[in-house]
Amino acid sequence: GQYGLPASYSNVVLYYNKNLFDAAGLPYPDDTMDWATFMAYNKQLTQDTNGDGTIDIFGTSRLWWPYYMLLTGATPFNADATQCTLTDQAAIDGFQAMVDLTLTDKVAPSANDLAAQDDWHMFEAGRIAMYPIGPWSITEFNEVITDFDWDATTLPAGPTGKKVTFLFGNAYSVLSSSKQQEAAFEFMKFVTGPEGDQIRQDSGFEIAPIKSVAEGSFLKAMEGKKPTNAAAFLDSAAFAESVPTHARWSEIADAISAQLDSALLGDITVPVAMQNACDTINPILAESN
């Protein structure tokens, strides 16, 4: 087996542009927001400001595709990783919700929109009202965003009522073949302890895995910075989930991404995309067992 000491974690919350909400006369989103409210806000916040037929401000932006799988409780393969399960209704429903944001409801940027300006910079420019992102954005957004006020809340509950966010974890390990195992372990003890954790989280990139440090020093380090509700990151840890792992995950993820890209362009339906993905993934799983 492979083991490591936890170094840090990060997750995803929902940033929102307070100026756009104020202009639309909408209350700010909070941790009670459900999918219906989220979508209603998106539709009211999406605007063609100059009447040229092109959307200038979007309600939201799509998250990385595994989020929509987690949102409906779907998995890419079964428990023993022998069969692709993306054709299950839960997976189709989750990915349909993702595709609908762009193709049906038109409240999130399309592939063409993102080719012109990615969603990170669109939020900085005031062109996205609700932006799902993690703590790695804190430093730059505090430096760059000067034209509007913004804050954060947890991600909304999904179409089925499930509330979820990503959990990204990092760990330190020592190779069994290392010639400096004792020195490496001493360093690991320091960097994963309270002092080392504090140094890491002061960078505004990730969050300490030690609960007492995260609940105290992380929030203290955020004083005077945005988001004011930095506690949303800590609150989100309670319902954070990781993407399933597999030795050939990169190939599996590429197969899913390629098919979803086609679905997002409107070239194929979500059910067809998932069947195509499974046609690629099942041989990978068979070769791995």
C-alpha positions as a Markdown table, in Angstrom:
| # | Residue | x | y | z |
|---|---|---|---|---|
| 1 | Gly | 0.0 | 0.0 | 0.0 |
| 2 | Gln | 0.9 | 3.7 | -0.2 |
| 3 | Tyr | 0.6 | 5.9 | 2.8 |
| 4 | Gly | 1.2 | 9.6 | 3.6 |
| 5 | Leu | 0.7 | 12.2 | 6.2 |
| 6 | Pro | -2.0 | 14.8 | 5.4 |
| 7 | Ala | -0.5 | 18.1 | 4.2 |
| 8 | Ser | -3.5 | 20.2 | 3.2 |
| 9 | Tyr | -6.8 | 20.1 | 1.5 |
| 10 | Ser | -9.0 | 22.4 | -0.6 |
| 11 | Asn | -12.5 | 22.3 | -1.8 |
| 12 | Val | -14.9 | 24.4 | -3.9 |
| 13 | Val | -17.3 | 27.1 | -2.8 |
| 14 | Leu | -19.5 | 29.5 | -4.6 |
| 15 | Tyr | -18.2 | 33.1 | -5.1 |
| 16 | Tyr | -20.8 | 35.7 | -6.0 |
| 17 | Asn | -20.7 | 39.2 | -7.3 |
| 18 | Lys | -22.6 | 41.3 | -4.8 |
| 19 | Asn | -23.0 | 44.2 | -7.2 |
| 20 | Leu | -24.8 | 42.1 | -9.8 |
| 21 | Phe | -27.1 | 40.7 | -7.2 |
| 22 | Asp | -27.8 | 44.3 | -5.9 |
| 23 | Ala | -28.6 | 45.5 | -9.5 |
| 24 | Ala | -31.0 | 42.6 | -10.0 |
| 25 | Gly | -32.7 | 43.2 | -6.7 |
| 26 | Leu | -31.9 | 39.6 | -5.5 |
| 27 | Pro | -30.9 | 38.5 | -2.0 |
| 28 | Tyr | -27.4 | 37.1 | -1.7 |
| 29 | Pro | -27.2 | 33.3 | -1.9 |
| 30 | Asp | -26.5 | 31.4 | 1.3 |
| 31 | Asp | -26.0 | 27.8 | 2.4 |
| 32 | Thr | -29.7 | 27.1 | 2.2 |
| 33 | Met | -29.9 | 27.6 | -1.6 |
| 34 | Asp | -31.4 | 24.7 | -3.5 |
| 35 | Trp | -31.1 | 23.9 | -7.2 |
| 36 | Ala | -34.4 | 25.6 | -8.1 |
| 37 | Thr | -33.3 | 28.8 | -6.5 |
| 38 | Phe | -29.9 | 28.6 | -8.0 |
| 39 | Met | -31.3 | 28.2 | -11.5 |
| 40 | Ala | -33.9 | 31.0 | -10.9 |
| 41 | Tyr | -31.0 | 33.3 | -9.9 |
| 42 | Asn | -29.0 | 32.2 | -12.9 |
| 43 | Lys | -31.8 | 33.1 | -15.3 |
| 44 | Gln | -32.3 | 36.6 | -13.7 |
| 45 | Leu | -28.6 | 37.4 | -13.6 |
| 46 | Thr | -27.8 | 36.3 | -17.2 |
| 47 | Gln | -27.9 | 39.4 | -19.4 |
| 48 | Asp | -27.3 | 40.7 | -22.9 |
| 49 | Thr | -26.4 | 44.2 | -21.7 |
| 50 | Asn | -26.1 | 45.9 | -25.1 |
| 51 | Gly | -28.8 | 44.1 | -27.0 |
| 52 | Asp | -26.6 | 42.7 | -29.7 |
| 53 | Gly | -27.8 | 39.1 | -29.2 |
| 54 | Thr | -24.7 | 38.0 | -27.4 |
| 55 | Ile | -24.7 | 37.2 | -23.6 |
| 56 | Asp | -22.4 | 39.6 | -21.8 |
| 57 | Ile | -23.0 | 38.5 | -18.2 |
| 58 | Phe | -23.6 | 34.9 | -17.2 |
| 59 | Gly | -25.3 | 33.6 | -14.1 |
| 60 | Thr | -22.7 | 31.0 | -13.4 |
| 61 | Ser | -20.0 | 28.8 | -14.9 |
| 62 | Arg | -19.7 | 25.0 | -15.1 |
| 63 | Leu | -17.7 | 23.1 | -12.6 |
| 64 | Trp | -15.3 | 20.2 | -13.5 |
| 65 | Trp | -17.5 | 17.4 | -14.8 |
| 66 | Pro | -17.1 | 15.0 | -11.8 |
| 67 | Tyr | -19.0 | 17.4 | -9.6 |
| 68 | Tyr | -22.2 | 16.7 | -11.6 |
| 69 | Met | -21.6 | 12.9 | -11.2 |
| 70 | Leu | -21.2 | 13.3 | -7.4 |
| 71 | Leu | -24.2 | 15.6 | -7.3 |
| 72 | Thr | -26.6 | 12.7 | -8.2 |
| 73 | Gly | -24.6 | 10.0 | -6.4 |
| 74 | Ala | -23.3 | 8.5 | -9.6 |
| 75 | Thr | -20.0 | 6.7 | -10.1 |
| 76 | Pro | -17.9 | 6.1 | -13.3 |
| 77 | Phe | -17.7 | 2.3 | -12.5 |
| 78 | Asn | -18.9 | -0.2 | -10.1 |
| 79 | Ala | -17.4 | -1.0 | -6.6 |
| 80 | Asp | -14.9 | -3.6 | -7.9 |
| 81 | Ala | -14.1 | -1.5 | -11.0 |
| 82 | Thr | -15.1 | -4.1 | -13.5 |
| 83 | Gln | -18.0 | -2.3 | -15.3 |
| 84 | Cys | -18.6 | 1.2 | -16.4 |
| 85 | Thr | -21.8 | 2.6 | -14.8 |
| 86 | Leu | -22.0 | 6.0 | -16.7 |
| 87 | Thr | -25.1 | 4.8 | -18.5 |
| 88 | Asp | -27.0 | 4.6 | -15.2 |
| 89 | Gln | -29.8 | 7.1 | -14.9 |
| 90 | Ala | -28.1 | 8.9 | -12.0 |
| 91 | Ala | -25.0 | 9.6 | -14.2 |
| 92 | Ile | -27.1 | 10.7 | -17.1 |
| 93 | Asp | -29.2 | 13.0 | -14.9 |
| 94 | Gly | -26.1 | 14.6 | -13.4 |
| 95 | Phe | -24.4 | 15.3 | -16.7 |
| 96 | Gln | -27.7 | 16.5 | -18.3 |
| 97 | Ala | -27.9 | 19.1 | -15.6 |
| 98 | Met | -24.3 | 20.2 | -16.5 |
| 99 | Val | -25.1 | 20.4 | -20.3 |
| 100 | Asp | -28.4 | 22.2 | -19.7 |
| 101 | Leu | -26.6 | 25.1 | -18.0 |
| 102 | Thr | -25.0 | 25.9 | -21.4 |
| 103 | Leu | -27.3 | 24.5 | -24.1 |
| 104 | Thr | -30.8 | 24.7 | -22.7 |
| 105 | Asp | -30.8 | 27.4 | -20.1 |
| 106 | Lys | -27.8 | 29.3 | -21.5 |
| 107 | Val | -26.8 | 30.6 | -18.1 |
| 108 | Ala | -23.2 | 29.4 | -18.3 |
| 109 | Pro | -20.5 | 30.2 | -20.9 |
| 110 | Ser | -20.2 | 27.9 | -23.9 |
| 111 | Ala | -17.0 | 26.4 | -25.2 |
| 112 | Asn | -16.7 | 29.3 | -27.7 |
| 113 | Asp | -17.3 | 31.8 | -24.9 |
| 114 | Leu | -14.6 | 30.2 | -22.8 |
| 115 | Ala | -12.2 | 30.1 | -25.8 |
| 116 | Ala | -12.4 | 33.9 | -25.9 |
| 117 | Gln | -12.1 | 34.4 | -22.1 |
| 118 | Asp | -11.9 | 31.7 | -19.5 |
| 119 | Asp | -14.3 | 31.7 | -16.6 |
| 120 | Trp | -11.6 | 32.8 | -14.0 |
| 121 | His | -11.0 | 36.0 | -15.9 |
| 122 | Met | -14.7 | 36.4 | -16.7 |
| 123 | Phe | -15.5 | 36.5 | -13.0 |
| 124 | Glu | -12.6 | 39.0 | -12.4 |
| 125 | Ala | -14.2 | 41.2 | -15.2 |
| 126 | Gly | -17.6 | 41.1 | -13.6 |
| 127 | Arg | -19.1 | 38.8 | -16.3 |
| 128 | Ile | -20.1 | 35.9 | -14.1 |
| 129 | Ala | -22.4 | 36.4 | -11.2 |
| 130 | Met | -21.8 | 33.1 | -9.3 |
| 131 | Tyr | -18.5 | 31.3 | -9.8 |
| 132 | Pro | -17.6 | 27.9 | -8.2 |
| 133 | Ile | -13.9 | 28.0 | -7.3 |
| 134 | Gly | -11.5 | 27.0 | -4.5 |
| 135 | Pro | -9.1 | 28.8 | -2.1 |
| 136 | Trp | -6.3 | 28.9 | -4.7 |
| 137 | Ser | -8.1 | 32.0 | -6.1 |
| 138 | Ile | -8.0 | 34.0 | -2.9 |
| 139 | Thr | -4.7 | 35.8 | -3.4 |
| 140 | Glu | -5.2 | 36.9 | -7.0 |
| 141 | Phe | -8.8 | 37.9 | -6.6 |
| 142 | Asn | -8.0 | 40.1 | -3.7 |
| 143 | Glu | -5.3 | 41.8 | -5.8 |
| 144 | Val | -7.1 | 42.1 | -9.1 |
| 145 | Ile | -10.8 | 42.6 | -8.3 |
| 146 | Thr | -11.4 | 46.3 | -7.5 |
| 147 | Asp | -14.5 | 47.2 | -9.4 |
| 148 | Phe | -17.1 | 45.2 | -7.4 |
| 149 | Asp | -17.7 | 43.6 | -4.1 |
| 150 | Trp | -17.8 | 39.8 | -3.7 |
| 151 | Asp | -18.2 | 37.1 | -1.1 |
| 152 | Ala | -18.7 | 33.3 | -0.8 |
| 153 | Thr | -21.2 | 30.7 | 0.2 |
| 154 | Thr | -21.4 | 26.9 | 0.0 |
| 155 | Leu | -22.4 | 25.3 | -3.3 |
| 156 | Pro | -26.2 | 24.8 | -3.7 |
| 157 | Ala | -27.9 | 21.5 | -3.1 |
| 158 | Gly | -28.3 | 19.6 | -6.4 |
| 159 | Pro | -31.4 | 18.6 | -8.3 |
| 160 | Thr | -32.0 | 15.6 | -6.0 |
| 161 | Gly | -31.3 | 17.7 | -2.8 |
| 162 | Lys | -27.8 | 16.4 | -2.3 |
| 163 | Lys | -25.2 | 18.9 | -1.2 |
| 164 | Val | -21.6 | 18.1 | -2.3 |
| 165 | Thr | -18.3 | 19.7 | -3.1 |
| 166 | Phe | -14.9 | 18.4 | -4.2 |
| 167 | Leu | -12.3 | 17.3 | -1.8 |
| 168 | Phe | -8.7 | 17.8 | -3.1 |
| 169 | Gly | -6.2 | 16.3 | -0.7 |
| 170 | Asn | -2.4 | 16.5 | -0.5 |
| 171 | Ala | 0.0 | 14.3 | 1.5 |
| 172 | Tyr | 3.7 | 13.8 | 2.2 |
| 173 | Ser | 5.3 | 10.4 | 1.9 |
| 174 | Val | 8.8 | 9.0 | 2.1 |
| 175 | Leu | 10.0 | 6.5 | -0.5 |
| 176 | Ser | 11.0 | 3.1 | 1.0 |
| 177 | Ser | 14.1 | 3.4 | -1.1 |
| 178 | Ser | 15.1 | 6.8 | 0.3 |
| 179 | Lys | 18.6 | 7.1 | 1.8 |
| 180 | Gln | 17.5 | 9.9 | 4.1 |
| 181 | Gln | 14.4 | 8.4 | 5.6 |
| 182 | Glu | 15.0 | 9.8 | 9.1 |
| 183 | Ala | 15.6 | 13.3 | 7.9 |
| 184 | Ala | 12.6 | 13.2 | 5.6 |
| 185 | Phe | 10.4 | 12.0 | 8.4 |
| 186 | Glu | 11.5 | 14.8 | 10.7 |
| 187 | Phe | 10.7 | 17.3 | 7.9 |
| 188 | Met | 7.3 | 15.7 | 7.4 |
| 189 | Lys | 6.6 | 16.0 | 11.1 |
| 190 | Phe | 7.3 | 19.7 | 11.0 |
| 191 | Val | 5.5 | 20.6 | 7.8 |
| 192 | Thr | 2.4 | 18.6 | 8.8 |
| 193 | Gly | 2.4 | 20.0 | 12.3 |
| 194 | Pro | 0.7 | 23.2 | 13.5 |
| 195 | Glu | 3.6 | 25.5 | 12.6 |
| 196 | Gly | 4.2 | 24.0 | 9.1 |
| 197 | Asp | 0.4 | 24.0 | 8.4 |
| 198 | Gln | 0.2 | 27.7 | 9.3 |
| 199 | Ile | 3.0 | 28.5 | 6.8 |
| 200 | Arg | 1.2 | 26.7 | 4.1 |
| 201 | Gln | -2.2 | 28.2 | 4.6 |
| 202 | Asp | -0.8 | 31.7 | 4.9 |
| 203 | Ser | -0.2 | 31.4 | 1.2 |
| 204 | Gly | -3.9 | 31.5 | 0.7 |
| 205 | Phe | -3.8 | 28.4 | -1.6 |
| 206 | Glu | -5.0 | 25.5 | 0.6 |
| 207 | Ile | -6.4 | 24.8 | 4.0 |
| 208 | Ala | -4.8 | 23.0 | 7.0 |
| 209 | Pro | -6.0 | 19.5 | 7.5 |
| 210 | Ile | -5.7 | 20.0 | 11.3 |
| 211 | Lys | -9.2 | 21.0 | 12.3 |
| 212 | Ser | -8.2 | 23.2 | 15.2 |
| 213 | Val | -5.7 | 25.1 | 13.0 |
| 214 | Ala | -8.2 | 25.5 | 10.1 |
| 215 | Glu | -11.0 | 26.8 | 12.4 |
| 216 | Gly | -8.7 | 29.2 | 14.1 |
| 217 | Ser | -5.7 | 30.4 | 12.2 |
| 218 | Phe | -7.2 | 30.0 | 8.8 |
| 219 | Leu | -10.0 | 32.4 | 9.6 |
| 220 | Lys | -7.6 | 34.7 | 11.3 |
| 221 | Ala | -5.4 | 34.8 | 8.3 |
| 222 | Met | -8.5 | 35.7 | 6.2 |
| 223 | Glu | -9.3 | 38.8 | 8.3 |
| 224 | Gly | -9.4 | 41.9 | 6.1 |
| 225 | Lys | -9.5 | 39.7 | 3.0 |
| 226 | Lys | -12.3 | 38.4 | 0.8 |
| 227 | Pro | -14.3 | 36.4 | 0.8 |
| 228 | Thr | -15.6 | 37.7 | 4.2 |
| 229 | Asn | -17.4 | 34.4 | 4.6 |
| 230 | Ala | -14.2 | 32.4 | 4.4 |
| 231 | Ala | -15.9 | 30.0 | 6.8 |
| 232 | Ala | -17.7 | 28.6 | 3.7 |
| 233 | Phe | -14.6 | 26.6 | 2.9 |
| 234 | Leu | -14.6 | 25.0 | 6.4 |
| 235 | Asp | -18.3 | 24.4 | 6.3 |
| 236 | Ser | -18.0 | 22.7 | 3.0 |
| 237 | Ala | -15.6 | 20.1 | 4.4 |
| 238 | Ala | -18.6 | 18.4 | 6.0 |
| 239 | Phe | -20.0 | 17.3 | 2.6 |
| 240 | Ala | -16.9 | 17.1 | 0.5 |
| 241 | Glu | -16.3 | 14.0 | -1.6 |
| 242 | Ser | -13.4 | 12.8 | -3.6 |
| 243 | Val | -13.5 | 11.4 | -7.2 |
| 244 | Pro | -13.1 | 7.6 | -7.4 |
| 245 | Thr | -9.5 | 6.5 | -8.1 |
| 246 | His | -8.2 | 4.0 | -10.5 |
| 247 | Ala | -4.7 | 3.1 | -11.7 |
| 248 | Arg | -5.7 | 4.3 | -15.2 |
| 249 | Trp | -7.8 | 7.2 | -14.1 |
| 250 | Ser | -6.3 | 9.6 | -16.6 |
| 251 | Glu | -7.5 | 7.4 | -19.5 |
| 252 | Ile | -10.9 | 7.0 | -18.0 |
| 253 | Ala | -11.2 | 10.8 | -17.4 |
| 254 | Asp | -10.1 | 11.6 | -20.9 |
| 255 | Ala | -12.7 | 9.3 | -22.4 |
| 256 | Ile | -15.5 | 11.0 | -20.4 |
| 257 | Ser | -14.2 | 14.5 | -21.1 |
| 258 | Ala | -14.1 | 13.9 | -24.8 |
| 259 | Gln | -17.6 | 12.7 | -24.9 |
| 260 | Leu | -18.9 | 15.5 | -22.7 |
| 261 | Asp | -17.2 | 18.0 | -24.9 |
| 262 | Ser | -19.2 | 16.7 | -27.9 |
| 263 | Ala | -22.4 | 16.8 | -25.8 |
| 264 | Leu | -21.7 | 20.4 | -24.8 |
| 265 | Leu | -21.3 | 21.3 | -28.4 |
| 266 | Gly | -24.7 | 19.8 | -29.1 |
| 267 | Asp | -23.2 | 17.2 | -31.4 |
| 268 | Ile | -24.5 | 14.2 | -29.4 |
| 269 | Thr | -27.0 | 13.6 | -26.6 |
| 270 | Val | -25.9 | 12.9 | -23.0 |
| 271 | Pro | -27.1 | 9.2 | -23.1 |
| 272 | Val | -25.1 | 8.7 | -26.4 |
| 273 | Ala | -22.1 | 10.4 | -24.8 |
| 274 | Met | -22.2 | 8.1 | -21.8 |
| 275 | Gln | -22.6 | 5.0 | -23.9 |
| 276 | Asn | -19.6 | 6.0 | -26.0 |
| 277 | Ala | -17.6 | 6.7 | -22.9 |
| 278 | Cys | -18.4 | 3.2 | -21.5 |
| 279 | Asp | -17.4 | 1.6 | -24.8 |
| 280 | Thr | -14.0 | 3.0 | -24.2 |
| 281 | Ile | -13.8 | 2.5 | -20.5 |
| 282 | Asn | -15.0 | -1.1 | -20.2 |
| 283 | Pro | -11.9 | -2.4 | -22.1 |
| 284 | Ile | -9.7 | -0.4 | -19.8 |
| 285 | Leu | -11.3 | -1.9 | -16.8 |
| 286 | Ala | -11.1 | -5.4 | -18.2 |
| 287 | Glu | -7.4 | -5.0 | -18.9 |
| 288 | Ser | -6.8 | -3.8 | -15.3 |
| 289 | Asn | -8.5 | -6.8 | -13.6 |
